[in-house]
PDB file of C-alpha atoms in Angstrom:
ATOM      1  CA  UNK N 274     -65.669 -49.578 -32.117  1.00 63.00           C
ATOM      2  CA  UNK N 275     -67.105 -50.429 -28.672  1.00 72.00           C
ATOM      3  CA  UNK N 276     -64.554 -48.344 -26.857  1.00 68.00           C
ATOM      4  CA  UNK N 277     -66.031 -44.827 -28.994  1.00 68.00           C
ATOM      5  CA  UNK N 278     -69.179 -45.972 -28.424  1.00 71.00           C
ATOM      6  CA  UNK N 279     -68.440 -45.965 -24.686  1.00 69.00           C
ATOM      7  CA  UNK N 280     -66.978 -43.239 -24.433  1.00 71.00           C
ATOM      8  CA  UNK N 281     -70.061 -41.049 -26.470  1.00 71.00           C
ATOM      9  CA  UNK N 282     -72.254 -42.839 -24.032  1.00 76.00           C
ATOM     10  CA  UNK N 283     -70.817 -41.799 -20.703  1.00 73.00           C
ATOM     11  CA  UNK N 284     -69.424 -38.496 -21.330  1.00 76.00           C
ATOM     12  CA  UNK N 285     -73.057 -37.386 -23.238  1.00 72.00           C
ATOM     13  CA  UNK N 286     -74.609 -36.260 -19.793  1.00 65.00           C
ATOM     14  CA  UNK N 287     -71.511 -34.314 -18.364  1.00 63.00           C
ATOM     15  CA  UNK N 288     -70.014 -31.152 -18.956  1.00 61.00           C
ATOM     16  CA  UNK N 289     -67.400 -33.024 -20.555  1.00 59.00           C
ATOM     17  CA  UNK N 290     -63.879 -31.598 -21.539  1.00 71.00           C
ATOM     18  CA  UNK N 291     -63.793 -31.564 -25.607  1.00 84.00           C
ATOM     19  CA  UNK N 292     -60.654 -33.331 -25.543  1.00 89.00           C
ATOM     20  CA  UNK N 293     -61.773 -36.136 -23.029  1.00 90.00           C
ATOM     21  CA  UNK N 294     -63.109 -38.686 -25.953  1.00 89.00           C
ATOM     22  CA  UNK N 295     -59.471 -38.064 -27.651  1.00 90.00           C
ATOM     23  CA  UNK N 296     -57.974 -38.630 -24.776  1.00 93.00           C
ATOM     24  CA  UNK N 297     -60.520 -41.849 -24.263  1.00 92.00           C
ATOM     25  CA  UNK N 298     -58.829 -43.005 -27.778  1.00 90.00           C
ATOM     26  CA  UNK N 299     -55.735 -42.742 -26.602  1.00 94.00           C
ATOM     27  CA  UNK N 300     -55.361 -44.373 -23.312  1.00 95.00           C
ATOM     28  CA  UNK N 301     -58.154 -47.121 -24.559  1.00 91.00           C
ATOM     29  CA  UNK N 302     -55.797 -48.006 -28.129  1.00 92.00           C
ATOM     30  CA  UNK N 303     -52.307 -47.582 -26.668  1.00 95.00           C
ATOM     31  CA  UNK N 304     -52.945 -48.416 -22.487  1.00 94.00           C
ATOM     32  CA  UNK N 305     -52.096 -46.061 -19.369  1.00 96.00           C
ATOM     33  CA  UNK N 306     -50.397 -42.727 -20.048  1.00 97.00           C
ATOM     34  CA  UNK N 307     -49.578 -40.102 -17.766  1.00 96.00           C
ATOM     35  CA  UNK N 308     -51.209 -36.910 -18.276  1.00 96.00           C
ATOM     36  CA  UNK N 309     -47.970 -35.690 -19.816  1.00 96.00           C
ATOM     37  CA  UNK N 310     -48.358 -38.039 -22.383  1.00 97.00           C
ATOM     38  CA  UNK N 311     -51.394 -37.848 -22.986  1.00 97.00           C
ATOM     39  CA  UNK N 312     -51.073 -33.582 -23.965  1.00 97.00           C
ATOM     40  CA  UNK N 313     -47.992 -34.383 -25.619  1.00 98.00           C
ATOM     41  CA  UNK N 314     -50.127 -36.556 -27.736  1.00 97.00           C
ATOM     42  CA  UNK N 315     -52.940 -34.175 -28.143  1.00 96.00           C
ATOM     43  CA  UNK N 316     -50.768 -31.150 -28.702  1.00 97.00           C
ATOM     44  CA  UNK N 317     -52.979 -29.378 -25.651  1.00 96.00           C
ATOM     45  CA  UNK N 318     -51.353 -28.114 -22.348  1.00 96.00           C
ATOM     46  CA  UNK N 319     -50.840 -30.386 -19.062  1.00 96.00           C
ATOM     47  CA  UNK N 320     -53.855 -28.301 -18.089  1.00 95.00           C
ATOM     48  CA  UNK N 321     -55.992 -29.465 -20.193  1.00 94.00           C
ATOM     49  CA  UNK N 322     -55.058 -33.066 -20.547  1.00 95.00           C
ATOM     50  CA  UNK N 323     -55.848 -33.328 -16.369  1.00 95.00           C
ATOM     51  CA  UNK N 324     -59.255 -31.812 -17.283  1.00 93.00           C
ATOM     52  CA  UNK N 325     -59.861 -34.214 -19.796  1.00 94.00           C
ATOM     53  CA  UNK N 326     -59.154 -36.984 -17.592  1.00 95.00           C
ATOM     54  CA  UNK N 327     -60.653 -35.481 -14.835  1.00 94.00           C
ATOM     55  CA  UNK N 328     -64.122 -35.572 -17.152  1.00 91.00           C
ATOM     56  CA  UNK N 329     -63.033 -39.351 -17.778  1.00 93.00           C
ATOM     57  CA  UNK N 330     -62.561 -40.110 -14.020  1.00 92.00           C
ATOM     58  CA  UNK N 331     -65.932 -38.413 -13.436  1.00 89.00           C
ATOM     59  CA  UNK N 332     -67.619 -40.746 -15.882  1.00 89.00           C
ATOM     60  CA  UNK N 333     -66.142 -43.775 -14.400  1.00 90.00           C
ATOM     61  CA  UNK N 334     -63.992 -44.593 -17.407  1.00 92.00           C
ATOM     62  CA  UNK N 335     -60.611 -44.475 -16.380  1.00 95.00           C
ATOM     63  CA  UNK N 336     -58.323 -45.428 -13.028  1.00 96.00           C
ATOM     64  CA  UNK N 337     -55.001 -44.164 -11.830  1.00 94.00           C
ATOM     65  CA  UNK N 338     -52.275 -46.507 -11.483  1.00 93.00           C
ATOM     66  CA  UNK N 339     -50.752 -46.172  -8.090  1.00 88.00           C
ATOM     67  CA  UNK N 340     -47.229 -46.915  -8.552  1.00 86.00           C
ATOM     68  CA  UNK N 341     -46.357 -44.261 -11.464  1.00 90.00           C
ATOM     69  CA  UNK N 342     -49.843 -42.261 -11.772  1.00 89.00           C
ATOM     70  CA  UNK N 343     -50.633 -43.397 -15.319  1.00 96.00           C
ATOM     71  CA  UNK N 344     -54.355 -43.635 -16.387  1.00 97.00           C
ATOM     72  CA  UNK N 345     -55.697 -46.184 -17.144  1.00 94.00           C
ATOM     73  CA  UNK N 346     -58.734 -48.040 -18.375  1.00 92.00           C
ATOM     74  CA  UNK N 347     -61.189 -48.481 -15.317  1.00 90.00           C
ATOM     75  CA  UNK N 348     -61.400 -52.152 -16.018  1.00 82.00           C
ATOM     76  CA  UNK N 349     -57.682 -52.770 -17.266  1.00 65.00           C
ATOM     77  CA  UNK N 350     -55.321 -54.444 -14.790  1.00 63.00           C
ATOM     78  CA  UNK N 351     -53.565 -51.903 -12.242  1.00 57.00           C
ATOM     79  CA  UNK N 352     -50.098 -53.616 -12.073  1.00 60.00           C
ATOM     80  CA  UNK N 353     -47.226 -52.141 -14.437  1.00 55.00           C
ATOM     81  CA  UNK N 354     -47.062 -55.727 -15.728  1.00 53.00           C
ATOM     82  CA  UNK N 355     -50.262 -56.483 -16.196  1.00 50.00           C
TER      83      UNK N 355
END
């Protein structure tokens, strides 16, 4: 899947969270999340979902939406209807 294959490419050279290419699989499968979500989703603290995001962020990967704070897809439309 192109998305997983993105994801191992960009987050090889960082000191990557563990959790960031789960939380890549989420947000790229089922669109933006709030970090809240997304730990929810992963069963991991709010703590560590921000650090897994922060690693995506960091890599380029992923945006936050303005309005609400949801992450999304760097490349993905910004506006809640989009």
């Amino acid at each position: 899947h192109e998305a997983l294959a993105l994801a191992d490419s960009r987050l090889a050279g960082l000191k990557a969270s563990s959790n960031a290419p789960h939380a890549w699989r989420l947000i790229a499968s089922l669109g933006p999340l709030t970090r809240s979500e997304i730990a929810r989703a992963l069963g991991v603290s709010k703590r560590t979902a921000s650090q897994a995001v922060a690693a995506l962020k960091e890599a380029d990967m992923v945006v936050l939406r303005g309005a609400d704070g949801a992450i999304l897809q760097a490349n993905a439309d910004p506006t809640p209807d989009g």
